[in-house]
PDB file of C-alpha atoms in Angstrom:
ATOM      1  CA  MET Z 439      18.879-122.855  62.078  1.00 54.00           C
ATOM      2  CA  ALA Z 440      15.749-121.305  63.627  1.00 53.00           C
ATOM      3  CA  GLU Z 441      17.578-118.002  64.164  1.00 59.00           C
ATOM      4  CA  HIS Z 442      18.677-117.977  60.528  1.00 49.00           C
ATOM      5  CA  LEU Z 443      15.140-118.587  59.256  1.00 47.00           C
ATOM      6  CA  ALA Z 444      13.821-115.841  61.488  1.00 54.00           C
ATOM      7  CA  SER Z 445      16.453-113.389  60.247  1.00 55.00           C
ATOM      8  CA  ILE Z 446      15.601-113.923  56.580  1.00 53.00           C
ATOM      9  CA  PHE Z 447      11.825-114.098  56.990  1.00 51.00           C
ATOM     10  CA  GLY Z 448      10.092-111.729  54.561  1.00 52.00           C
ATOM     11  CA  THR Z 449      13.290-110.869  52.701  1.00 60.00           C
ATOM     12  CA  GLU Z 450      14.524-111.760  49.223  1.00 59.00           C
ATOM     13  CA  LYS Z 451      16.603-114.571  50.750  1.00 66.00           C
ATOM     14  CA  ASP Z 452      13.415-116.215  52.022  1.00 67.00           C
ATOM     15  CA  ARG Z 453      12.562-118.856  49.419  1.00 68.00           C
ATOM     16  CA  VAL Z 454       9.365-119.914  51.166  1.00 79.00           C
ATOM     17  CA  ASN Z 455       7.475-116.715  52.017  1.00 81.00           C
ATOM     18  CA  CYS Z 456       6.727-113.948  49.505  1.00 87.00           C
ATOM     19  CA  PRO Z 457       8.633-110.793  50.485  1.00 84.00           C
ATOM     20  CA  PHE Z 458       6.390-108.465  48.472  1.00 81.00           C
ATOM     21  CA  TYR Z 459       3.221-109.748  50.130  1.00 87.00           C
ATOM     22  CA  PHE Z 460       4.898-109.413  53.534  1.00 84.00           C
ATOM     23  CA  LYS Z 461       5.932-105.801  52.848  1.00 85.00           C
ATOM     24  CA  ILE Z 462       3.016-104.357  50.871  1.00 87.00           C
ATOM     25  CA  GLY Z 463       0.210-106.877  51.344  1.00 87.00           C
ATOM     26  CA  ALA Z 464      -0.095-107.483  47.595  1.00 89.00           C
ATOM     27  CA  CYS Z 465       1.779-109.503  44.997  1.00 89.00           C
ATOM     28  CA  ARG Z 466       1.762-109.132  41.205  1.00 87.00           C
ATOM     29  CA  HIS Z 467       1.598-112.907  40.806  1.00 87.00           C
ATOM     30  CA  GLY Z 468      -1.469-113.240  43.006  1.00 84.00           C
ATOM     31  CA  ASP Z 469      -2.472-116.806  43.812  1.00 83.00           C
ATOM     32  CA  ARG Z 470       0.000-118.050  41.161  1.00 87.00           C
ATOM     33  CA  CYS Z 471       2.963-116.903  43.212  1.00 89.00           C
ATOM     34  CA  SER Z 472       5.499-119.655  43.902  1.00 85.00           C
ATOM     35  CA  ARG Z 473       5.951-118.459  47.500  1.00 86.00           C
ATOM     36  CA  LEU Z 474       3.529-118.424  50.383  1.00 86.00           C
ATOM     37  CA  HIS Z 475       1.221-115.506  51.165  1.00 88.00           C
ATOM     38  CA  ASN Z 476       0.741-115.660  54.923  1.00 85.00           C
ATOM     39  CA  ARG Z 477      -2.611-113.950  55.410  1.00 89.00           C
ATOM     40  CA  PRO Z 478      -2.951-112.648  58.982  1.00 91.00           C
ATOM     41  CA  THR Z 479      -5.967-113.676  61.016  1.00 93.00           C
ATOM     42  CA  ILE Z 480      -5.856-110.387  62.934  1.00 95.00           C
ATOM     43  CA  SER Z 481      -4.042-107.129  62.224  1.00 95.00           C
ATOM     44  CA  PRO Z 482      -4.404-103.386  62.959  1.00 96.00           C
ATOM     45  CA  THR Z 483      -4.206-102.750  59.203  1.00 96.00           C
ATOM     46  CA  LEU Z 484      -6.932-103.305  56.599  1.00 96.00           C
ATOM     47  CA  LEU Z 485      -6.485-103.432  52.848  1.00 96.00           C
ATOM     48  CA  LEU Z 486      -9.390-102.238  50.685  1.00 96.00           C
ATOM     49  CA  SER Z 487      -8.358-103.602  47.269  1.00 95.00           C
ATOM     50  CA  ASN Z 488      -8.763-101.428  44.157  1.00 94.00           C
ATOM     51  CA  MET Z 489     -11.229 -99.149  45.935  1.00 95.00           C
ATOM     52  CA  TYR Z 490     -10.103 -95.753  44.656  1.00 95.00           C
ATOM     53  CA  GLN Z 491     -11.147 -95.196  41.053  1.00 92.00           C
ATOM     54  CA  ARG Z 492      -9.179 -92.252  39.701  1.00 87.00           C
ATOM     55  CA  PRO Z 493     -10.889 -90.232  36.941  1.00 86.00           C
ATOM     56  CA  ASP Z 494      -7.953 -90.796  34.554  1.00 81.00           C
ATOM     57  CA  MET Z 495      -7.525 -94.533  35.041  1.00 76.00           C
ATOM     58  CA  ILE Z 496      -7.305 -95.337  31.316  1.00 72.00           C
ATOM     59  CA  THR Z 497      -4.808 -92.645  30.396  1.00 76.00           C
ATOM     60  CA  PRO Z 498      -3.155 -90.414  33.015  1.00 76.00           C
ATOM     61  CA  GLY Z 499      -4.382 -86.829  32.716  1.00 79.00           C
ATOM     62  CA  VAL Z 500      -7.176 -87.708  30.272  1.00 83.00           C
ATOM     63  CA  ASP Z 501     -10.798 -88.659  30.983  1.00 81.00           C
ATOM     64  CA  PRO Z 502     -12.548 -91.655  29.355  1.00 79.00           C
ATOM     65  CA  ASN Z 503     -13.827 -89.382  26.567  1.00 82.00           C
ATOM     66  CA  GLY Z 504     -10.312 -88.309  25.616  1.00 82.00           C
ATOM     67  CA  GLN Z 505     -10.578 -84.834  27.109  1.00 85.00           C
ATOM     68  CA  PRO Z 506      -7.678 -83.482  29.209  1.00 88.00           C
ATOM     69  CA  LEU Z 507      -8.323 -83.177  32.938  1.00 88.00           C
ATOM     70  CA  ASP Z 508      -7.305 -80.275  35.124  1.00 90.00           C
ATOM     71  CA  PRO Z 509      -4.787 -81.592  37.723  1.00 90.00           C
ATOM     72  CA  ARG Z 510      -6.551 -79.521  40.379  1.00 92.00           C
ATOM     73  CA  LYS Z 511      -9.837 -81.299  39.669  1.00 91.00           C
ATOM     74  CA  ILE Z 512      -8.073 -84.659  39.855  1.00 92.00           C
ATOM     75  CA  GLN Z 513      -6.622 -83.710  43.261  1.00 93.00           C
ATOM     76  CA  GLN Z 514     -10.004 -82.438  44.468  1.00 94.00           C
ATOM     77  CA  HIS Z 515     -11.639 -85.701  43.352  1.00 94.00           C
ATOM     78  CA  PHE Z 516      -9.056 -87.647  45.337  1.00 95.00           C
ATOM     79  CA  GLU Z 517      -9.373 -85.494  48.466  1.00 95.00           C
ATOM     80  CA  ASP Z 518     -13.181 -85.855  48.407  1.00 95.00           C
ATOM     81  CA  PHE Z 519     -12.738 -89.629  48.289  1.00 96.00           C
ATOM     82  CA  TYR Z 520     -10.092 -89.556  51.049  1.00 97.00           C
ATOM     83  CA  GLU Z 521     -12.256 -87.494  53.383  1.00 96.00           C
ATOM     84  CA  ASP Z 522     -15.279 -89.671  52.711  1.00 96.00           C
ATOM     85  CA  ILE Z 523     -13.358 -92.875  53.552  1.00 96.00           C
ATOM     86  CA  PHE Z 524     -11.699 -91.355  56.605  1.00 96.00           C
ATOM     87  CA  GLU Z 525     -14.983 -90.102  58.103  1.00 95.00           C
ATOM     88  CA  GLU Z 526     -16.606 -93.504  57.623  1.00 95.00           C
ATOM     89  CA  LEU Z 527     -13.722 -95.600  58.991  1.00 96.00           C
ATOM     90  CA  SER Z 528     -13.016 -93.263  61.937  1.00 95.00           C
ATOM     91  CA  LYS Z 529     -16.347 -94.397  63.396  1.00 95.00           C
ATOM     92  CA  PHE Z 530     -14.645 -97.654  64.407  1.00 96.00           C
ATOM     93  CA  GLY Z 531     -11.585 -96.269  66.161  1.00 95.00           C
ATOM     94  CA  HIS Z 532      -8.462 -94.141  66.107  1.00 95.00           C
ATOM     95  CA  ILE Z 533      -6.925 -94.090  62.626  1.00 95.00           C
ATOM     96  CA  GLU Z 534      -3.130 -94.047  62.678  1.00 94.00           C
ATOM     97  CA  CYS Z 535      -2.585 -94.101  58.893  1.00 92.00           C
ATOM     98  CA  LEU Z 536      -4.722 -93.888  55.780  1.00 96.00           C
ATOM     99  CA  ASN Z 537      -2.743 -94.400  52.581  1.00 95.00           C
ATOM    100  CA  VAL Z 538      -3.981 -94.645  49.003  1.00 96.00           C
ATOM    101  CA  CYS Z 539      -1.773 -96.113  46.265  1.00 94.00           C
ATOM    102  CA  ASP Z 540      -1.174 -94.101  43.116  1.00 90.00           C
ATOM    103  CA  ASN Z 541       0.271 -97.142  41.329  1.00 90.00           C
ATOM    104  CA  LEU Z 542      -1.104 -98.414  38.007  1.00 88.00           C
ATOM    105  CA  ALA Z 543      -0.360-102.154  38.254  1.00 89.00           C
ATOM    106  CA  ASP Z 544      -3.441-104.347  38.589  1.00 90.00           C
ATOM    107  CA  HIS Z 545      -2.552-105.683  42.043  1.00 91.00           C
ATOM    108  CA  MET Z 546      -1.995-102.203  43.525  1.00 92.00           C
ATOM    109  CA  ILE Z 547      -4.098 -99.649  41.629  1.00 92.00           C
ATOM    110  CA  GLY Z 548      -6.456 -97.821  43.958  1.00 93.00           C
ATOM    111  CA  ASN Z 549      -5.499 -99.880  47.022  1.00 95.00           C
ATOM    112  CA  VAL Z 550      -6.452 -98.241  50.292  1.00 97.00           C
ATOM    113  CA  TYR Z 551      -4.568 -99.103  53.494  1.00 97.00           C
ATOM    114  CA  VAL Z 552      -6.032 -98.050  56.825  1.00 97.00           C
ATOM    115  CA  GLN Z 553      -4.162 -98.700  60.045  1.00 96.00           C
ATOM    116  CA  PHE Z 554      -5.989 -98.437  63.370  1.00 96.00           C
ATOM    117  CA  ARG Z 555      -4.434 -98.041  66.756  1.00 94.00           C
ATOM    118  CA  GLU Z 556      -5.888-101.308  68.024  1.00 95.00           C
ATOM    119  CA  GLU Z 557      -6.539-104.620  66.321  1.00 95.00           C
ATOM    120  CA  ASP Z 558     -10.051-104.763  67.776  1.00 96.00           C
ATOM    121  CA  GLU Z 559     -10.923-101.552  65.992  1.00 96.00           C
ATOM    122  CA  ALA Z 560      -9.711-102.958  62.672  1.00 96.00           C
ATOM    123  CA  ALA Z 561     -11.744-106.139  63.240  1.00 96.00           C
ATOM    124  CA  ALA Z 562     -14.869-104.052  63.904  1.00 97.00           C
ATOM    125  CA  ALA Z 563     -14.323-102.049  60.730  1.00 97.00           C
ATOM    126  CA  LEU Z 564     -13.773-105.217  58.685  1.00 96.00           C
ATOM    127  CA  ALA Z 565     -17.018-106.738  59.949  1.00 96.00           C
ATOM    128  CA  ALA Z 566     -18.930-103.538  59.133  1.00 96.00           C
ATOM    129  CA  LEU Z 567     -17.504-103.335  55.594  1.00 95.00           C
ATOM    130  CA  HIS Z 568     -18.525-106.872  54.703  1.00 93.00           C
ATOM    131  CA  GLY Z 569     -21.118-106.854  51.937  1.00 93.00           C
ATOM    132  CA  ARG Z 570     -21.063-103.073  51.468  1.00 95.00           C
ATOM    133  CA  PHE Z 571     -20.645-101.098  48.245  1.00 95.00           C
ATOM    134  CA  TYR Z 572     -18.928 -97.850  47.284  1.00 94.00           C
ATOM    135  CA  SER Z 573     -19.774 -96.008  44.047  1.00 90.00           C
ATOM    136  CA  GLY Z 574     -21.673 -99.062  42.875  1.00 92.00           C
ATOM    137  CA  ARG Z 575     -18.734-101.428  43.388  1.00 93.00           C
ATOM    138  CA  PRO Z 576     -18.355-104.039  46.185  1.00 95.00           C
ATOM    139  CA  ILE Z 577     -15.782-103.296  48.850  1.00 96.00           C
ATOM    140  CA  ILE Z 578     -13.120-106.016  49.023  1.00 95.00           C
ATOM    141  CA  ALA Z 579     -11.551-105.726  52.470  1.00 96.00           C
ATOM    142  CA  ASP Z 580      -9.179-107.996  54.380  1.00 95.00           C
ATOM    143  CA  PHE Z 581      -6.509-107.882  57.055  1.00 96.00           C
ATOM    144  CA  SER Z 582      -3.094-106.821  55.773  1.00 94.00           C
ATOM    145  CA  PRO Z 583       0.328-107.887  57.079  1.00 92.00           C
ATOM    146  CA  VAL Z 584       1.641-104.298  56.540  1.00 92.00           C
ATOM    147  CA  THR Z 585       2.409-102.536  59.814  1.00 87.00           C
ATOM    148  CA  ASP Z 586       5.388-100.422  58.733  1.00 87.00           C
ATOM    149  CA  PHE Z 587       4.604 -98.242  55.725  1.00 90.00           C
ATOM    150  CA  ARG Z 588       8.122 -96.925  55.595  1.00 87.00           C
ATOM    151  CA  GLU Z 589       9.205-100.349  54.375  1.00 85.00           C
ATOM    152  CA  ALA Z 590       6.320-100.538  51.901  1.00 88.00           C
ATOM    153  CA  THR Z 591       6.728 -97.176  50.156  1.00 90.00           C
ATOM    154  CA  CYS Z 592       9.043 -96.473  47.222  1.00 91.00           C
ATOM    155  CA  ARG Z 593      12.070 -94.450  48.270  1.00 89.00           C
ATOM    156  CA  GLN Z 594      12.727 -93.242  44.722  1.00 88.00           C
ATOM    157  CA  PHE Z 595       9.142 -92.023  44.340  1.00 89.00           C
ATOM    158  CA  GLU Z 596       9.472 -89.981  47.528  1.00 85.00           C
ATOM    159  CA  GLU Z 597      12.572 -88.378  46.023  1.00 87.00           C
ATOM    160  CA  ASN Z 598      10.871 -87.929  42.600  1.00 87.00           C
ATOM    161  CA  SER Z 599      13.352 -90.263  40.926  1.00 87.00           C
ATOM    162  CA  CYS Z 600      11.484 -93.558  40.420  1.00 91.00           C
ATOM    163  CA  ASN Z 601      12.058 -94.747  36.853  1.00 90.00           C
ATOM    164  CA  ARG Z 602       9.446 -97.530  37.048  1.00 88.00           C
ATOM    165  CA  GLY Z 603       6.560 -95.083  37.105  1.00 85.00           C
ATOM    166  CA  GLY Z 604       3.146 -96.309  38.142  1.00 85.00           C
ATOM    167  CA  TYR Z 605       4.168 -99.952  37.615  1.00 88.00           C
ATOM    168  CA  CYS Z 606       6.610 -99.963  40.501  1.00 91.00           C
ATOM    169  CA  ASN Z 607       6.151-102.876  42.921  1.00 87.00           C
ATOM    170  CA  PHE Z 608       6.356-100.569  45.980  1.00 90.00           C
ATOM    171  CA  MET Z 609       3.735 -98.096  47.104  1.00 92.00           C
ATOM    172  CA  HIS Z 610       3.465 -94.711  45.455  1.00 94.00           C
ATOM    173  CA  VAL Z 611       1.374 -93.027  48.147  1.00 94.00           C
ATOM    174  CA  LYS Z 612      -0.906 -90.259  46.898  1.00 93.00           C
ATOM    175  CA  LEU Z 613      -0.760 -87.250  49.208  1.00 93.00           C
ATOM    176  CA  ILE Z 614      -3.504 -84.951  50.420  1.00 94.00           C
ATOM    177  CA  GLY Z 615      -3.241 -81.238  51.058  1.00 93.00           C
ATOM    178  CA  ARG Z 616      -2.027 -79.843  54.402  1.00 92.00           C
ATOM    179  CA  GLU Z 617      -5.379 -78.254  55.233  1.00 93.00           C
ATOM    180  CA  LEU Z 618      -7.242 -81.531  54.806  1.00 94.00           C
ATOM    181  CA  ARG Z 619      -4.557 -83.388  56.753  1.00 93.00           C
ATOM    182  CA  ARG Z 620      -4.950 -80.993  59.667  1.00 92.00           C
ATOM    183  CA  LYS Z 621      -8.699 -81.161  59.500  1.00 92.00           C
ATOM    184  CA  LEU Z 622      -8.831 -84.987  59.627  1.00 93.00           C
ATOM    185  CA  PHE Z 623      -5.862 -85.886  61.839  1.00 91.00           C
ATOM    186  CA  GLY Z 624      -6.115 -82.759  63.935  1.00 88.00           C
ATOM    187  CA  ARG Z 625      -8.918 -84.379  65.951  1.00 81.00           C
ATOM    188  CA  TYR Z 626      -6.174 -86.603  67.440  1.00 76.00           C
ATOM    189  CA  ARG Z 627      -4.176 -83.566  68.438  1.00 64.00           C
ATOM    190  CA  GLY Z 628      -2.611 -83.809  71.872  1.00 51.00           C
ATOM    191  CA  GLY Z 629      -0.099 -81.484  73.445  1.00 35.00           C
ATOM    192  CA  GLY Z 630       0.215 -79.406  70.280  1.00 34.00           C
ATOM    193  CA  ARG Z 631       0.865 -82.355  68.024  1.00 35.00           C
ATOM    194  CA  TYR Z 632      -1.162 -84.086  65.363  1.00 36.00           C
ATOM    195  CA  HIS Z 633      -0.596 -87.392  63.694  1.00 39.00           C
ATOM    196  CA  ILE Z 634       1.113 -87.835  60.363  1.00 39.00           C
ATOM    197  CA  SER Z 635      -0.536 -90.442  58.262  1.00 42.00           C
ATOM    198  CA  ARG Z 636       2.602 -92.452  57.756  1.00 42.00           C
ATOM    199  CA  SER Z 637       4.440 -94.822  60.111  1.00 40.00           C
ATOM    200  CA  ARG Z 638       8.133 -94.522  60.670  1.00 39.00           C
ATOM    201  CA  SER Z 639      10.851 -97.127  60.662  1.00 39.00           C
ATOM    202  CA  ARG Z 640      14.256 -97.112  62.269  1.00 39.00           C
ATOM    203  CA  SER Z 641      15.771 -99.004  59.373  1.00 42.00           C
ATOM    204  CA  ARG Z 642      15.113 -96.332  56.772  1.00 47.00           C
ATOM    205  CA  SER Z 643      16.109 -92.692  56.964  1.00 46.00           C
ATOM    206  CA  ALA Z 644      13.590 -89.968  56.285  1.00 50.00           C
ATOM    207  CA  SER Z 645      13.230 -88.731  52.729  1.00 50.00           C
ATOM    208  CA  PRO Z 646      13.351 -85.009  51.853  1.00 50.00           C
ATOM    209  CA  ARG Z 647       9.578 -84.909  51.682  1.00 50.00           C
ATOM    210  CA  HIS Z 648       9.195 -86.406  55.148  1.00 50.00           C
ATOM    211  CA  ARG Z 649      11.799 -83.970  56.497  1.00 52.00           C
ATOM    212  CA  ARG Z 650       9.776 -81.069  55.050  1.00 51.00           C
ATOM    213  CA  GLU Z 651       6.637 -82.398  56.694  1.00 54.00           C
ATOM    214  CA  ARG Z 652       8.389 -82.657  60.039  1.00 54.00           C
ATOM    215  CA  ASP Z 653       9.708 -79.076  59.608  1.00 54.00           C
ATOM    216  CA  TYR Z 654       6.147 -77.876  58.979  1.00 53.00           C
ATOM    217  CA  ASP Z 655       4.966 -79.685  62.101  1.00 57.00           C
ATOM    218  CA  ARG Z 656       7.808 -78.292  64.217  1.00 58.00           C
ATOM    219  CA  ARG Z 657       7.105 -74.748  63.070  1.00 59.00           C
ATOM    220  CA  ASP Z 658       3.413 -75.176  63.836  1.00 60.00           C
ATOM    221  CA  ARG Z 659       4.186 -76.469  67.314  1.00 58.00           C
ATOM    222  CA  GLU Z 660       6.601 -73.582  67.979  1.00 60.00           C
ATOM    223  CA  LYS Z 661       3.989 -71.099  66.742  1.00 57.00           C
ATOM    224  CA  ASP Z 662       1.353 -72.639  69.041  1.00 60.00           C
ATOM    225  CA  TYR Z 663       3.803 -72.566  71.967  1.00 57.00           C
ATOM    226  CA  ARG Z 664       4.667 -68.881  71.411  1.00 60.00           C
ATOM    227  CA  LYS Z 665       0.972 -67.971  71.143  1.00 58.00           C
ATOM    228  CA  GLY Z 666       0.198 -69.886  74.335  1.00 61.00           C
ATOM    229  CA  SER Z 667       3.054 -68.150  76.148  1.00 59.00           C
ATOM    230  CA  ARG Z 668       1.771 -64.729  75.077  1.00 62.00           C
ATOM    231  CA  ASP Z 669      -1.747 -65.644  76.222  1.00 64.00           C
ATOM    232  CA  ARG Z 670      -0.482 -66.770  79.620  1.00 62.00           C
ATOM    233  CA  HIS Z 671       1.578 -63.611  80.006  1.00 61.00           C
ATOM    234  CA  ASP Z 672      -1.442 -61.438  79.212  1.00 65.00           C
ATOM    235  CA  ARG Z 673      -3.609 -63.344  81.687  1.00 66.00           C
ATOM    236  CA  ASP Z 674      -0.998 -63.006  84.455  1.00 65.00           C
ATOM    237  CA  ARG Z 675      -0.649 -59.274  83.752  1.00 66.00           C
ATOM    238  CA  ASP Z 676      -4.409 -58.739  83.902  1.00 64.00           C
ATOM    239  CA  ARG Z 677      -4.663 -60.645  87.170  1.00 63.00           C
ATOM    240  CA  GLY Z 678      -1.846 -58.527  88.634  1.00 61.00           C
ATOM    241  CA  ARG Z 679      -3.672 -55.358  87.689  1.00 58.00           C
ATOM    242  CA  GLU Z 680      -6.871 -56.591  89.232  1.00 56.00           C
ATOM    243  CA  ARG Z 681      -5.103 -57.354  92.510  1.00 56.00           C
ATOM    244  CA  ASP Z 682      -3.295 -54.006  92.445  1.00 54.00           C
ATOM    245  CA  GLY Z 683      -6.523 -52.102  91.972  1.00 54.00           C
ATOM    246  CA  SER Z 684      -4.751 -49.196  90.276  1.00 49.00           C
ATOM    247  CA  GLY Z 685      -4.654 -50.698  86.788  1.00 47.00           C
ATOM    248  CA  GLY Z 686      -0.882 -50.227  86.719  1.00 47.00           C
ATOM    249  CA  ARG Z 687       2.226 -52.331  87.344  1.00 47.00           C
ATOM    250  CA  ARG Z 688       3.473 -52.954  90.862  1.00 47.00           C
ATOM    251  CA  ARG Z 689       6.676 -51.203  91.817  1.00 47.00           C
ATOM    252  CA  HIS Z 690       7.590 -53.349  94.797  1.00 47.00           C
ATOM    253  CA  GLY Z 691       7.663 -57.156  94.628  1.00 47.00           C
ATOM    254  CA  SER Z 692       6.065 -59.446  92.065  1.00 46.00           C
ATOM    255  CA  PRO Z 693       2.287 -59.497  91.391  1.00 47.00           C
ATOM    256  CA  GLY Z 694       0.367 -61.367  94.019  1.00 46.00           C
ATOM    257  CA  ARG Z 695       3.267 -61.643  96.543  1.00 47.00           C
ATOM    258  CA  LYS Z 696       2.065 -61.433 100.127  1.00 47.00           C
ATOM    259  CA  SER Z 697       3.777 -60.864 103.460  1.00 46.00           C
ATOM    260  CA  ARG Z 698       4.101 -63.533 106.100  1.00 49.00           C
ATOM    261  CA  SER Z 699       0.959 -62.282 107.815  1.00 49.00           C
ATOM    262  CA  GLY Z 700      -1.021 -63.060 104.697  1.00 52.00           C
ATOM    263  CA  SER Z 701      -1.811 -59.447 103.663  1.00 53.00           C
ATOM    264  CA  PRO Z 702       0.131 -57.367 101.095  1.00 53.00           C
ATOM    265  CA  PRO Z 703       2.641 -54.830 102.591  1.00 54.00           C
ATOM    266  CA  ALA Z 704       1.393 -51.231 102.913  1.00 58.00           C
ATOM    267  CA  ARG Z 705       3.191 -48.456 101.096  1.00 59.00           C
ATOM    268  CA  GLU Z 706       4.938 -45.639 103.008  1.00 61.00           C
ATOM    269  CA  GLY Z 707       3.943 -42.036 102.446  1.00 67.00           C
ATOM    270  CA  SER Z 708       6.359 -39.233 101.551  1.00 70.00           C
ATOM    271  CA  GLU Z 709       6.178 -37.687 105.050  1.00 75.00           C
ATOM    272  CA  GLU Z 710       7.086 -41.015 106.689  1.00 78.00           C
ATOM    273  CA  ARG Z 711      10.057 -41.465 104.347  1.00 75.00           C
ATOM    274  CA  ARG Z 712      11.319 -37.914 105.098  1.00 78.00           C
ATOM    275  CA  ALA Z 713      10.972 -38.487 108.881  1.00 82.00           C
ATOM    276  CA  ARG Z 714      12.929 -41.766 108.606  1.00 80.00           C
ATOM    277  CA  ILE Z 715      15.689 -40.067 106.568  1.00 81.00           C
ATOM    278  CA  GLU Z 716      16.007 -37.242 109.139  1.00 81.00           C
ATOM    279  CA  GLN Z 717      16.293 -39.846 111.922  1.00 84.00           C
ATOM    280  CA  TRP Z 718      19.087 -41.673 110.043  1.00 80.00           C
ATOM    281  CA  ASN Z 719      20.958 -38.385 109.587  1.00 82.00           C
ATOM    282  CA  ARG Z 720      20.710 -37.528 113.327  1.00 82.00           C
ATOM    283  CA  GLU Z 721      21.949 -41.008 114.288  1.00 83.00           C
ATOM    284  CA  ARG Z 722      24.902 -40.653 111.921  1.00 79.00           C
ATOM    285  CA  GLU Z 723      25.855 -37.220 113.332  1.00 79.00           C
ATOM    286  CA  GLU Z 724      25.692 -38.553 116.912  1.00 79.00           C
ATOM    287  CA  LYS Z 725      28.004 -41.409 116.053  1.00 76.00           C
ATOM    288  CA  GLN Z 726      30.526 -39.060 114.426  1.00 68.00           C
TER     289      GLN Z 726
END
């Protein structure tokens, strides 16, 4: 019985716990939901509810005065917000993911999810955000049960085929540009890699958009590797020339190779080589 309850926990078959709250940390029914919302007491993920206020909140693509908005200005407004939040929250620890919902439903609009590497970092950020304001509005922050954003995001939205639009119950994550992504997450670069602001799950295959992002990352790593190889080759060649002293390439042996005595072998002159050849010829004639 216990194994069965554990296997259905957080799924549609679970009649006790709310699966939507378990997956996305929010529920359209709120406190009126007939199932339990198990709020975590500690988590590496924080939810900042309804924090992002998009400039076209009333009507998509139109400002409050009824004037059409340039999509580039909307994206720039979002990226300015994203960078501002990232810089502030990164003071408390290593940010693994920072996702902003592009949904329109009341329980998800403008939700910001930030996942830290350690739970202690998330707890420090939560304590610092208590009682603070952003753009004249109070910040409502709490721990979130979401740890796997691959299970929380809408697969159809990633494939540009979601027919529910902004009122979908799964996350429609708003993306930032590649340059900003490199600028922010590039500080965590190690060994030619940088973090992608989205967790992965074994239970769901990668969408075309995620495959394209991985292709970009692989090409960048290969480009960095080739550049590093060329730099190392140039350095080795310059060192060899400095050891040689002639500014050219060694003809005998590899650069820097030494004899057993510890000093590089001396070159023979043309007269010595001719004398040795004449000696070989005389020895051959004597044998014949």
